[in-house]
XYZ file of C-alpha atoms in Angstrom:
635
model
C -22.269 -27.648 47.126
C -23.646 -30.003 44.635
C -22.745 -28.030 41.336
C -25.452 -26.750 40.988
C -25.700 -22.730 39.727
C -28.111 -21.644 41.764
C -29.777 -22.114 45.390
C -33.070 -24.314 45.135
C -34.521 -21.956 47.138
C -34.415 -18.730 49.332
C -36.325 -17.637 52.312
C -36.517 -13.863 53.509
C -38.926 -12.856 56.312
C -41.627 -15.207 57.113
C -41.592 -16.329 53.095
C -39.685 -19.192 51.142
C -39.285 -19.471 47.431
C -38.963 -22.987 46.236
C -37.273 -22.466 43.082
C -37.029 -25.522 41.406
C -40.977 -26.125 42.267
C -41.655 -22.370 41.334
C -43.775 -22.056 44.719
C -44.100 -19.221 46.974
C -44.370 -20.378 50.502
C -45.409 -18.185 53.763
C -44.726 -19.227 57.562
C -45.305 -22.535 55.355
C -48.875 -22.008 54.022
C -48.437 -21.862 49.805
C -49.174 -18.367 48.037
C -50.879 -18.565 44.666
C -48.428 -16.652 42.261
C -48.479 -16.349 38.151
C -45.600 -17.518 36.264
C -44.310 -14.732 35.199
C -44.873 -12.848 38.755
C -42.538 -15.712 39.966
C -40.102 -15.490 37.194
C -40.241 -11.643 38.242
C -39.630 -12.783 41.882
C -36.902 -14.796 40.990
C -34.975 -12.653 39.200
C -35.090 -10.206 41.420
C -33.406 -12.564 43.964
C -31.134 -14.240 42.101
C -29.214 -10.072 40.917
C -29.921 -8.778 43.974
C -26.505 -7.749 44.989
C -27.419 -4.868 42.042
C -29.689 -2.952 40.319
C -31.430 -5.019 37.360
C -32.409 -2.922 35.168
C -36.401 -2.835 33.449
C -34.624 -4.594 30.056
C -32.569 -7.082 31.361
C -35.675 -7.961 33.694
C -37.995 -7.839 30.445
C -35.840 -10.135 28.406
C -35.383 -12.881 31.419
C -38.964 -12.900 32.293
C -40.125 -12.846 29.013
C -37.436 -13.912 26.506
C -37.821 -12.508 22.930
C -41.268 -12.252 23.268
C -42.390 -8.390 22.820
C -43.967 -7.180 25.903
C -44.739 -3.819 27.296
C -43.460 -2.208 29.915
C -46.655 -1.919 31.825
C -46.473 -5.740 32.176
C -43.450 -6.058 34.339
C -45.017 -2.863 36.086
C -48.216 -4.556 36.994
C -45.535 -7.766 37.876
C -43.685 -5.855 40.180
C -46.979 -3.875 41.869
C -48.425 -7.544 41.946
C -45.243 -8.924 43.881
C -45.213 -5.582 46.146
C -48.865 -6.372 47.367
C -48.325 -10.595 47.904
C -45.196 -9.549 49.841
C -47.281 -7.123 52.173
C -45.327 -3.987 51.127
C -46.758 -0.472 51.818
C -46.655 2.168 49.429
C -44.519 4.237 51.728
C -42.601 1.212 52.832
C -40.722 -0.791 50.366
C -38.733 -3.400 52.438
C -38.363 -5.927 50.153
C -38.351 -4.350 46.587
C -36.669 -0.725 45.567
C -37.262 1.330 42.179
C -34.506 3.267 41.458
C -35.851 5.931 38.920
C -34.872 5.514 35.329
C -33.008 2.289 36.103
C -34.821 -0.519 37.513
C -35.319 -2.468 40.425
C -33.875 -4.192 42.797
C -34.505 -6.814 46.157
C -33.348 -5.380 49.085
C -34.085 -7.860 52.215
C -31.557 -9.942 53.977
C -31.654 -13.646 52.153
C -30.858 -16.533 52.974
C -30.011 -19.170 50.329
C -30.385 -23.177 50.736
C -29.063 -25.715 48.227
C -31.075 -28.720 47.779
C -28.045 -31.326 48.819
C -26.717 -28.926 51.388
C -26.815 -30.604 54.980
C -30.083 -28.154 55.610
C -31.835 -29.204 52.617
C -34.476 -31.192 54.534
C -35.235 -28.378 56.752
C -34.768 -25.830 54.433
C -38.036 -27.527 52.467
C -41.024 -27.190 54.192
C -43.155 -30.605 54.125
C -46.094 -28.684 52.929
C -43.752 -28.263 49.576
C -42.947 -32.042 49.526
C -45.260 -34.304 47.120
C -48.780 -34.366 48.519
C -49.532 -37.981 50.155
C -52.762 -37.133 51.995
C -56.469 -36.283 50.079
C -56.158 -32.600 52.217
C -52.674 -32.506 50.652
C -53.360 -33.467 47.269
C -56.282 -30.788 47.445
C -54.299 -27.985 48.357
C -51.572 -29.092 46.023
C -54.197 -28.830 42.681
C -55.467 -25.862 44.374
C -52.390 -23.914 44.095
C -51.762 -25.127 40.680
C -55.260 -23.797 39.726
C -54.148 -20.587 41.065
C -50.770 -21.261 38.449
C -53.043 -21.329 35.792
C -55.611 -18.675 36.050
C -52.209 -16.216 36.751
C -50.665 -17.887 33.716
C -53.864 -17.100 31.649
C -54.165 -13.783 33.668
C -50.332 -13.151 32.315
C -50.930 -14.036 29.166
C -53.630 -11.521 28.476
C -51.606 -8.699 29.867
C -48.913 -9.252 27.340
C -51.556 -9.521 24.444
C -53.678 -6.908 25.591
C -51.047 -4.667 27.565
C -51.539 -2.037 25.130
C -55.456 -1.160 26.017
C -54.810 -2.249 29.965
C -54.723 0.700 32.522
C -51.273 0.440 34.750
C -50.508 -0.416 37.874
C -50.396 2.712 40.286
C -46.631 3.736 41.162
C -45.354 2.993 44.148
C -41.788 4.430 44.728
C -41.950 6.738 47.190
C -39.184 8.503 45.414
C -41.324 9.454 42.694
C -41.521 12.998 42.379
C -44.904 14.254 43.480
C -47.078 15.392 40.129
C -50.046 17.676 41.441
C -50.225 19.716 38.072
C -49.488 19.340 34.481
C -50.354 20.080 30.794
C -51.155 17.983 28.049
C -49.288 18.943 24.894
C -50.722 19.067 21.807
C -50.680 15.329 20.184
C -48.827 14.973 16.602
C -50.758 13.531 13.989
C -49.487 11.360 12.477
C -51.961 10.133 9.640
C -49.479 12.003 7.164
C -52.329 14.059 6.412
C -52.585 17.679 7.892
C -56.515 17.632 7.114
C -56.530 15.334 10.118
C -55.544 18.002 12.447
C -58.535 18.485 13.617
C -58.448 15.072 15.346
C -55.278 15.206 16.928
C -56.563 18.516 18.753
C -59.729 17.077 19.242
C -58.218 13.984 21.401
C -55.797 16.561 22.758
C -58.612 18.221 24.179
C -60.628 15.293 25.421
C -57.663 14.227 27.434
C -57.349 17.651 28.904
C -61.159 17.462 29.607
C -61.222 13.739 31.253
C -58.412 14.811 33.445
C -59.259 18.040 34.435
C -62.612 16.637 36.078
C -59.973 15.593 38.689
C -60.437 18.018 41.502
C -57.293 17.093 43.030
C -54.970 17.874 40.242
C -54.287 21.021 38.252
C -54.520 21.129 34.703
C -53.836 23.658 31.995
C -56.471 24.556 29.664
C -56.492 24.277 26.000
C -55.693 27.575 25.315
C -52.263 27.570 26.789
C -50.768 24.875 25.658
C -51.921 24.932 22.019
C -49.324 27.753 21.923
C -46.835 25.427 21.996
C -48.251 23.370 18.783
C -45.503 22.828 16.558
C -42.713 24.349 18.804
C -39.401 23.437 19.233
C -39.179 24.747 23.342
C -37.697 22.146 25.810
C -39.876 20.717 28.156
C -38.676 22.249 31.096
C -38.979 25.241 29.605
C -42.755 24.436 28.933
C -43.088 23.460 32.379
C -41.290 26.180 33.740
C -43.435 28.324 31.880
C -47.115 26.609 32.898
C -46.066 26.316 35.947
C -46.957 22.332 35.875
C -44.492 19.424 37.255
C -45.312 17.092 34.806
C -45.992 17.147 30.863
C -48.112 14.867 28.975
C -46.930 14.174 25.080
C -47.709 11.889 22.787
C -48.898 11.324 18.696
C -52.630 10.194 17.675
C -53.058 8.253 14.394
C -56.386 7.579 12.729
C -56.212 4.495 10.047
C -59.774 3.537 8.528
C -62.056 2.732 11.375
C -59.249 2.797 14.464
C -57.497 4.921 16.311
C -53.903 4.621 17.875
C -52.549 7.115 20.944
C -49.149 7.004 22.054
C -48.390 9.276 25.374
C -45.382 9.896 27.903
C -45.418 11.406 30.967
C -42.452 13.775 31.713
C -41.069 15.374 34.427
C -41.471 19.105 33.805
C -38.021 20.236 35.821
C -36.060 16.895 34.970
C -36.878 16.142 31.665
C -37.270 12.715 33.253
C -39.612 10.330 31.158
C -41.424 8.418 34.090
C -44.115 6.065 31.886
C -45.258 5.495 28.557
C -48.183 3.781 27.096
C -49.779 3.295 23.863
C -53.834 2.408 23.124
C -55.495 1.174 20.298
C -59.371 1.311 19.597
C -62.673 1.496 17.230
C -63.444 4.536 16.627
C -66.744 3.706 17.858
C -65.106 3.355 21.444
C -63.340 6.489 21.585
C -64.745 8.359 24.133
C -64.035 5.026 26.144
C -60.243 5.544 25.107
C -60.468 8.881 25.926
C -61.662 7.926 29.911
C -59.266 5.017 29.967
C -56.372 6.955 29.033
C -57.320 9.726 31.551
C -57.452 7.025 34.195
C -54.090 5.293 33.240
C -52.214 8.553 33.974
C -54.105 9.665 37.022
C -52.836 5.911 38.518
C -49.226 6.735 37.322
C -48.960 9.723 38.979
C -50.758 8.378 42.412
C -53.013 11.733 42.442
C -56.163 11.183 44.589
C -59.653 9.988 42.347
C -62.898 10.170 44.049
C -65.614 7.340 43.199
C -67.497 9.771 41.204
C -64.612 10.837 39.281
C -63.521 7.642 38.430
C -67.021 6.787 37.839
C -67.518 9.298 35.673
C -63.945 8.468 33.648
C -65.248 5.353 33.587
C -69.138 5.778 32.191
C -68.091 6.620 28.731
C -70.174 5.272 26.516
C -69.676 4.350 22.377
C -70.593 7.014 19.391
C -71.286 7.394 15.978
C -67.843 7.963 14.269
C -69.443 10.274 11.655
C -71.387 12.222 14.241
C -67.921 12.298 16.931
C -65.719 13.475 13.065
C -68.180 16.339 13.280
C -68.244 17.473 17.049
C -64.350 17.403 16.515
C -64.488 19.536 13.110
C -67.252 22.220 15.024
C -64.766 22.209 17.954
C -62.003 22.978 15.802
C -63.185 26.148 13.919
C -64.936 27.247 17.105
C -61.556 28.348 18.577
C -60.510 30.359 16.030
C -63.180 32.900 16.953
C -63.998 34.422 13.519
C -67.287 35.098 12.037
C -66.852 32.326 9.166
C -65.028 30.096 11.187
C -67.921 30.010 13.867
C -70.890 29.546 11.346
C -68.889 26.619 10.230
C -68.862 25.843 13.799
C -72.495 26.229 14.485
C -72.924 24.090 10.721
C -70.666 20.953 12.441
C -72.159 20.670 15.585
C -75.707 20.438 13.963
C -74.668 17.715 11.846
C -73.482 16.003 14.085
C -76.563 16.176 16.535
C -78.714 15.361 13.836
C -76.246 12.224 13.346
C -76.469 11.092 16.701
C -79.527 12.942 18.398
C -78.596 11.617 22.486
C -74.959 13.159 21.409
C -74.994 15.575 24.341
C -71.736 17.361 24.051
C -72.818 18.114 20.250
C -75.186 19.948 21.897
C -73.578 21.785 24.435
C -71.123 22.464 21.540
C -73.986 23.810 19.359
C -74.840 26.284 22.547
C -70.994 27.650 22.698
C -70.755 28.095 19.291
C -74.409 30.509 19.082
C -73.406 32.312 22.219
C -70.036 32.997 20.744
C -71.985 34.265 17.626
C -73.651 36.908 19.465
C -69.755 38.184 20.496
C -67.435 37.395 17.484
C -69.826 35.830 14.861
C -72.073 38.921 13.224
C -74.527 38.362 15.653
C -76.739 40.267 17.718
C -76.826 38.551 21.373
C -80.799 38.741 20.825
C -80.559 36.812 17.587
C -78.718 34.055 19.598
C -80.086 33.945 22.513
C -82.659 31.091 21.360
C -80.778 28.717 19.568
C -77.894 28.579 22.082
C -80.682 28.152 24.803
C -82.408 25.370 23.056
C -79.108 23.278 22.707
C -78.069 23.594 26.094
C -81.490 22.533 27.367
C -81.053 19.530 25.244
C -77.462 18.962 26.181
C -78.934 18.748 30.284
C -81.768 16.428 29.265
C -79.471 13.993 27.808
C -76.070 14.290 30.773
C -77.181 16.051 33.597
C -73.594 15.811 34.821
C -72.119 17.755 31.483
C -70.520 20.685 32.773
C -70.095 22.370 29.682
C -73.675 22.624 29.376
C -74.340 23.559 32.704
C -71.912 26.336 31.760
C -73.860 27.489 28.904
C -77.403 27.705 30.799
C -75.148 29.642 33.274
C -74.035 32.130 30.658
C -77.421 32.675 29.088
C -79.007 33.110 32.689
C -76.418 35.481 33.378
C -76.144 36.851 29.933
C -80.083 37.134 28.925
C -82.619 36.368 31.967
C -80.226 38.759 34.398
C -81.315 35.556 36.487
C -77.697 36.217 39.104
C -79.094 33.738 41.359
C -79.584 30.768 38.528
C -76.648 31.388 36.639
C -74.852 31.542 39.881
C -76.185 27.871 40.725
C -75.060 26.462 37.147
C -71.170 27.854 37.400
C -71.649 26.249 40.649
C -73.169 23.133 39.485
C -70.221 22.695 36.569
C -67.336 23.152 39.067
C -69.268 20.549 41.214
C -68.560 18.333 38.007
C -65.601 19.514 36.874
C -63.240 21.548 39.172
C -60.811 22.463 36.350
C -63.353 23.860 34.116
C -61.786 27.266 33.036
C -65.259 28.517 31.528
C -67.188 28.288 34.961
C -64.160 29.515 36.896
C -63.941 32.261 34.362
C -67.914 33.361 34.208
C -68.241 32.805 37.644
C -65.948 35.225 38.549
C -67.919 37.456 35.640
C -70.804 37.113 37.577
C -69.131 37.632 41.180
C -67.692 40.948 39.648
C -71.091 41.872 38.297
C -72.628 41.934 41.788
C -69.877 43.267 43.587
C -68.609 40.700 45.471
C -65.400 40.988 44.248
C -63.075 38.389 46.728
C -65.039 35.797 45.471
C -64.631 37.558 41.795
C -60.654 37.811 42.357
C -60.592 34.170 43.565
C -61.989 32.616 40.508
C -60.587 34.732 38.090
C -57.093 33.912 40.015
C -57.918 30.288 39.441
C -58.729 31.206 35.332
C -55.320 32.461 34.968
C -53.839 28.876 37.234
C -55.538 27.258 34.292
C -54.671 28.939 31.326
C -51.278 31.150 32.158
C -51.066 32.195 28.324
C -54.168 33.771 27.789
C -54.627 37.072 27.183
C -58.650 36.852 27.736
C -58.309 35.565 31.069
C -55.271 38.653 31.852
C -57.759 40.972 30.599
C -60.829 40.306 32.648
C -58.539 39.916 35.994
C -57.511 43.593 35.142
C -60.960 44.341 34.775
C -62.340 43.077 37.636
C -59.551 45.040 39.565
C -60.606 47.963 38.054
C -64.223 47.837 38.859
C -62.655 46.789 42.384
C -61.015 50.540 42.297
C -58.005 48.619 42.763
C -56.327 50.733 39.732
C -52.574 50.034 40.529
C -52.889 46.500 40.520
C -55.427 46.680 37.533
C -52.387 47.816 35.088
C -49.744 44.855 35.011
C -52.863 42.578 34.074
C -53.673 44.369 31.057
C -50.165 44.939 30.273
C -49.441 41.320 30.349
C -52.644 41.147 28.448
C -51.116 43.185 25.517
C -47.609 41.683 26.290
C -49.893 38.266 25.321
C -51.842 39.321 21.958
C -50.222 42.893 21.076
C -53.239 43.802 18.654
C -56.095 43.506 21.410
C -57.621 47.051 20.985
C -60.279 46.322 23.369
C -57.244 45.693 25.885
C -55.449 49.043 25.368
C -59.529 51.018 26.032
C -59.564 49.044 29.266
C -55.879 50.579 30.120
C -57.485 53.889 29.312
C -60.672 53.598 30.995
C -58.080 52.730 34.509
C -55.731 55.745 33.775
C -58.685 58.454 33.247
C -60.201 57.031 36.954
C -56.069 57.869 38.286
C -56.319 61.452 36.545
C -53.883 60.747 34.557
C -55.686 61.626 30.989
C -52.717 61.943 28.733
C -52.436 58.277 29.467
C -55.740 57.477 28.704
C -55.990 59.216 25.547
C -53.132 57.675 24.210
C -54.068 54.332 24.989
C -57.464 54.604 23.493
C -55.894 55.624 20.486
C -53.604 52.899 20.391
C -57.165 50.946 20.488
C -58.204 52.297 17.492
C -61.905 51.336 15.847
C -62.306 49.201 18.627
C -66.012 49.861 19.565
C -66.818 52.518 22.479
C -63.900 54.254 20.975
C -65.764 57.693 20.520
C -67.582 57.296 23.707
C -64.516 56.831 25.414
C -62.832 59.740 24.301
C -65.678 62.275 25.111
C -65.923 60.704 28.792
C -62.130 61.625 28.935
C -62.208 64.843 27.622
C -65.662 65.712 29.857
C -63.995 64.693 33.159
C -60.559 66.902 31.928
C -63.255 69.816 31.540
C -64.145 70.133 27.914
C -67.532 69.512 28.342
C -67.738 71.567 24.510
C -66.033 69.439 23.051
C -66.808 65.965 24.811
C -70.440 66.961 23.631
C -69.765 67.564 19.831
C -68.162 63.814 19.991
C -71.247 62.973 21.314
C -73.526 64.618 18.844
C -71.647 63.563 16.199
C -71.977 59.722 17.473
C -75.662 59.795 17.653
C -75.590 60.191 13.087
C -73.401 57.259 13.189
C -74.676 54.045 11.993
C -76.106 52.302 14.513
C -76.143 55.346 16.633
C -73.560 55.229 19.867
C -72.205 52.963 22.228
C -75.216 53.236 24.775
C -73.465 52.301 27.615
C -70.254 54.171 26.938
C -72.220 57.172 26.034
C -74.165 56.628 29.321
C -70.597 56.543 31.116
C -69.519 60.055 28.918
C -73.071 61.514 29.616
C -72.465 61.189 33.664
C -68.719 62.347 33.214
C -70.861 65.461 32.065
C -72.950 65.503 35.052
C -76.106 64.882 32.288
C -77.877 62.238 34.738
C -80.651 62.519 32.868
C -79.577 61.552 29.391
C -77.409 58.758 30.980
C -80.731 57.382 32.620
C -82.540 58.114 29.397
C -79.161 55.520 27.501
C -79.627 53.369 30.804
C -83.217 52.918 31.153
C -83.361 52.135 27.534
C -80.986 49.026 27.430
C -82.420 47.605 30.339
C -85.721 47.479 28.203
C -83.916 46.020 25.364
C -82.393 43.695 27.431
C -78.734 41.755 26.950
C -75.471 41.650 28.917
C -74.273 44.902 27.509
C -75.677 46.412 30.911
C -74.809 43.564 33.290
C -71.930 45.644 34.937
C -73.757 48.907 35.841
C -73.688 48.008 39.381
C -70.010 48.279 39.649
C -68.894 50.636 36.910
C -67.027 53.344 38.664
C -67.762 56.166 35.334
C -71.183 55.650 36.967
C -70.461 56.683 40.755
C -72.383 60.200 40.266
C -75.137 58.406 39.471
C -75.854 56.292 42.670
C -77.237 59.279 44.578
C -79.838 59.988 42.129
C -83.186 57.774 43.260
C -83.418 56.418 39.816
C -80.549 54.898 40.315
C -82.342 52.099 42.596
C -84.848 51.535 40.212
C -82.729 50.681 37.661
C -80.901 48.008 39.558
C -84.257 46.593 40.613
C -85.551 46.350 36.838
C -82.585 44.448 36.250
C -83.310 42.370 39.305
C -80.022 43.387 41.471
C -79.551 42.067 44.873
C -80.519 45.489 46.934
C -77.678 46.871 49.383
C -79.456 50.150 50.035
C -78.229 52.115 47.188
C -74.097 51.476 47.609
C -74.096 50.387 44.258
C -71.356 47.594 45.117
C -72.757 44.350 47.339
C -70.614 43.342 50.103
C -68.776 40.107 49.267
């Protein structure tokens, strides 16, 4: 040996790394390689009899310069791909999870003054004599300096570059996971708003991702501000992975930091940070979503990616609003969604081609008609504008394609439309818990209840914690006549938001069709004022044979303001065996119009009715599929 510390070179399958020349040779022919892709390279040889860990490899590829981690990542995917790896066959470099990496493949190391030297040094690495030589020569130092440049923009930059895709095949496989709510960290709890606002874009961009499941919003915002483990979080979504992270908004910018974490592990497997203009955000928002879905090596379509990557920029002032109007639209209260309604009109007025303002606007005015004082009649035209608007501007919005859905299932009794718009959204976005959730709605409405229990199945996949979704699953069992299986839904329902009276009548309403009526009456008066209340009572008490008294309640209902419950009376009224002043209730609402009578089809109070030749007229007013009078359409 000369003295020298280290071999001049090392050759390993068909390549040979010149190390004092920094050249990357294979079967002789030179491959083009970035400084600090062969510094990676060459300290992976050089500690390969161990693991060398992601800092040590930081700080002797890049010194004390402060790099990210996603620059030795895209080094080492970079190095992987010139070396001909597969990404189920690693043969020459190995990640060992939460460590590092190391070089695996037999080497063989020459010293420069060693008795092989000469033939250890290919003469296509010797100084170039010839013009073809010389040419190749300043060709592959080109190729050093557009990687050097290349490198040097990754280091700058790394913090708004996506990552390279992971490769280890050891990586635990992430098909489903939740994004936790993101701390804000402005100081300022006014900014709340935003943090839950980027929480739920994130959710959004990734859910549109048809191969991976994630939770909704609804779920996981349960776990704002708690101190549960992440496993237990997992454990408890059912997710492998968990996304975490802070936002901060300073002036015009804004700043995300996320991790992804193994849900059973607690393993941390990436992190990242992003910086932007606030004008760019929805671009942060897509680039983001597209980082992780590389991490975790889950399959993107063309469209999908397309469609992460289409974002375009926004008025700041007009986005602060859309973000304030979806705020105080989840908190479902009658002041709380007019101030909804009042933030998403600003901000379409700020930025008029805004379209998920204005798919916002249409949520917020259909959820008036429910929760916000509203009749559904009074809101029926606003909410229908705004999603019209919303589909002129993004035809490929599913949240507006949901909201033309609702309002053709909700208003027009169009089953055939709204059925193509649920369609049309989970076409867009596969995740969407809305269209999963309505569709099913709609499936139940008609009777084709597989297809209603499949979709609602998928609602409760996407948001395990919600006692909305719990409810309508027992409720489509129930107008299935699947009463057993009906129950533990709407317990877990209660189990979810204890105070639900609505929740405890639908328990009722599936005891009195078992007979068992001491059941039901205590249940609806654990629901208290909720409305149908009286109704509900007199139907139980006519089908346990007080017609007497199941009338007075009635009676007494009709001098109540606002008169009764129409379609709950109807229900009592055919307990009775009065078919004609349940037609008279029936007839009536279908003039009025409204989804108050969209389940009449499949109601099972309204069984004794389905003989009666009115019956089929009914269903055709409201433009029912016919099935020759069953009352319930074949799935």
């Amino acid at each position: 040996m000369s003295g020298q510390s280290r071999p001049s070179s090392y050759e390993f399958g068909p390549f040979l790394v010149d190390a004092d020349k920094r050249l990357l040779l294979r079967d002789g022919a030179a491959v083009p390689l970035a400084p600090k892709v062969m510094e990676t390279l060459l300290a992976l040889l050089q500690n390969r009899e161990r693991v060398l860990t992601k800092d040590e490899l930081l700080r002797q590829v890049w010194g004390d310069t402060v790099v990210e981690e996603g620059g030795l990542t895209r080094n080492v995917s970079i190095l992987r791909k010139t070396l001909g790896e597969k990404p189920d066959d690693h043969q020459y470099i190995v990640t060992v999870p939460a460590r590092g990496y190391r070089f695996v493949a037999d080497v063989r190391e020459r010293w420069r003054n060693s008795e092989t030297s000469d033939a250890a040094v290919p003469a296509e690495s010797a100084a170039p004599e010839s013009d073809a030589e010389l040419r190749g020569h300043r060709s592959v130092r080109r190729w050093w300096l557009l990687g050097a440049l290349a490198m040097l923009a990754v280091a700058a930059f790394a913090h708004v570059r996506r990552p390279a895709a992971a490769t280890d095949p050891a990586r635990p496989a992430i098909t489903s996971l939740a994004v936790l709510p993101l701390e804000n960290l402005s100081g300022d709890p006014t900014q709340d708003y935003f943090a839950d606002g980027m929480t739920e874009a994130l959710i959004g961009n990734l859910a549109r991702i048809r191969a991976l499941r994630v939770v909704s919003r609804t779920s996981v915002m349960r776990f704002k501000g708690a101190r549960t483990s992440l496993p237990e979080i997992a454990r408890t979504l059912g997710v492998d992975a968990v996304i975490e992270g802070s936002v901060q908004r300073t002036a015009d910018r804004v700043r995300i930091s996320i991790q992804l974490v193994h849900g059973s592990t607690d393993t941390h497997l990436w992190a990242r940070e992003y910086e932007r203009e606030l004008t760019d955000v929805l671009k942060l928002q897509g680039e983001v979503a597209r980082a992780v879905s590389e991490e975790i090596r889950i399959q993107v379509t063309a469209e999908e990616g397309a469609r992460m990557a289409s974002a375009g920029t926004v008025d700041p002032a007009a986005h602060q609003e859309y973000l304030l109007g979806r705020y105080f639209l989840w908190k479902l209260t009658k002041d709380d969604l007019t101030r909804a309604v009042d933030h998403f009109e600003r901000a379409t007025h700020l930025d008029p081609g805004y379209a998920a303002a204005h798919a916002g606007l249409s949520h917020a005015w259909w959820w008036r008609g429910i929760w916000g004082g509203k009749t559904l009649q009074e809101i029926e035209s606003p909410s229908r504008s705004a999603a019209r608007k919303a589909l002129e501007l993004d035809p490929r919005l599913a949240e507006a394609h949901v909201s033309m859905g609702r309002i053709k299932f909700g208003h027009d009794w169009d089953w055939a439309g709204a059925e193509a718009d649920f369609g049309r959204a989970l076409e867009i976005d596969p995740n969407n818990l809305d269209a999963h959730f309505f569709q099913a709605m709609l499936s139940m409405a008609l009777g084709r209840f597989p297809r209603s229990i499949a979709h609602i199945e998928r609602a409760e996949q996407l948001d395990p914690l919600s006692s909305t979704v719990q409810s309508a699953f027992g409720r489509i069992l129930y107008r299935a006549r699947r009463f057993d299986e009906a129950i533990p839904h709407l317990n877990r329902a209660l189990e979810l938001e204890p105070g639900n009276g609505g929740v405890h009548e639908r328990l009722g309403d599936v005891y009195d069709q078992m007979g068992r009526y001491a059941d039901a009456l205590a249940a609806y008066q654990k629901g208290g004022s909720a409305p149908g209340y009286g109704e509900g009572l007199a139907r139980i008490y006519a089908r346990m044979g007080k017609h007497g008294e199941a009338r007075r309640m009635l009676e007494d209902l009709k001098v109540r303001p606002g008169g009764p419950v129409r379609s709950k009376a109807a229900e009592a009224y055919a307990a009775l065996g009065d078919k004609d002043e349940a037609f008279k209730l029936l007839f009536a609402m279908a003039e009025q119009g409204g989804d108050t009578l969209n389940y009449v089809k499949v109601e099972p109070s309204l069984d004794g009715l389905h003989s009666d030749p009115r019956w089929q007229i009914l269903l055709r007013r409201m433009n029912f599929p016919m099935d020759g009078g069953a009352g319930v359409v074949s799935p």
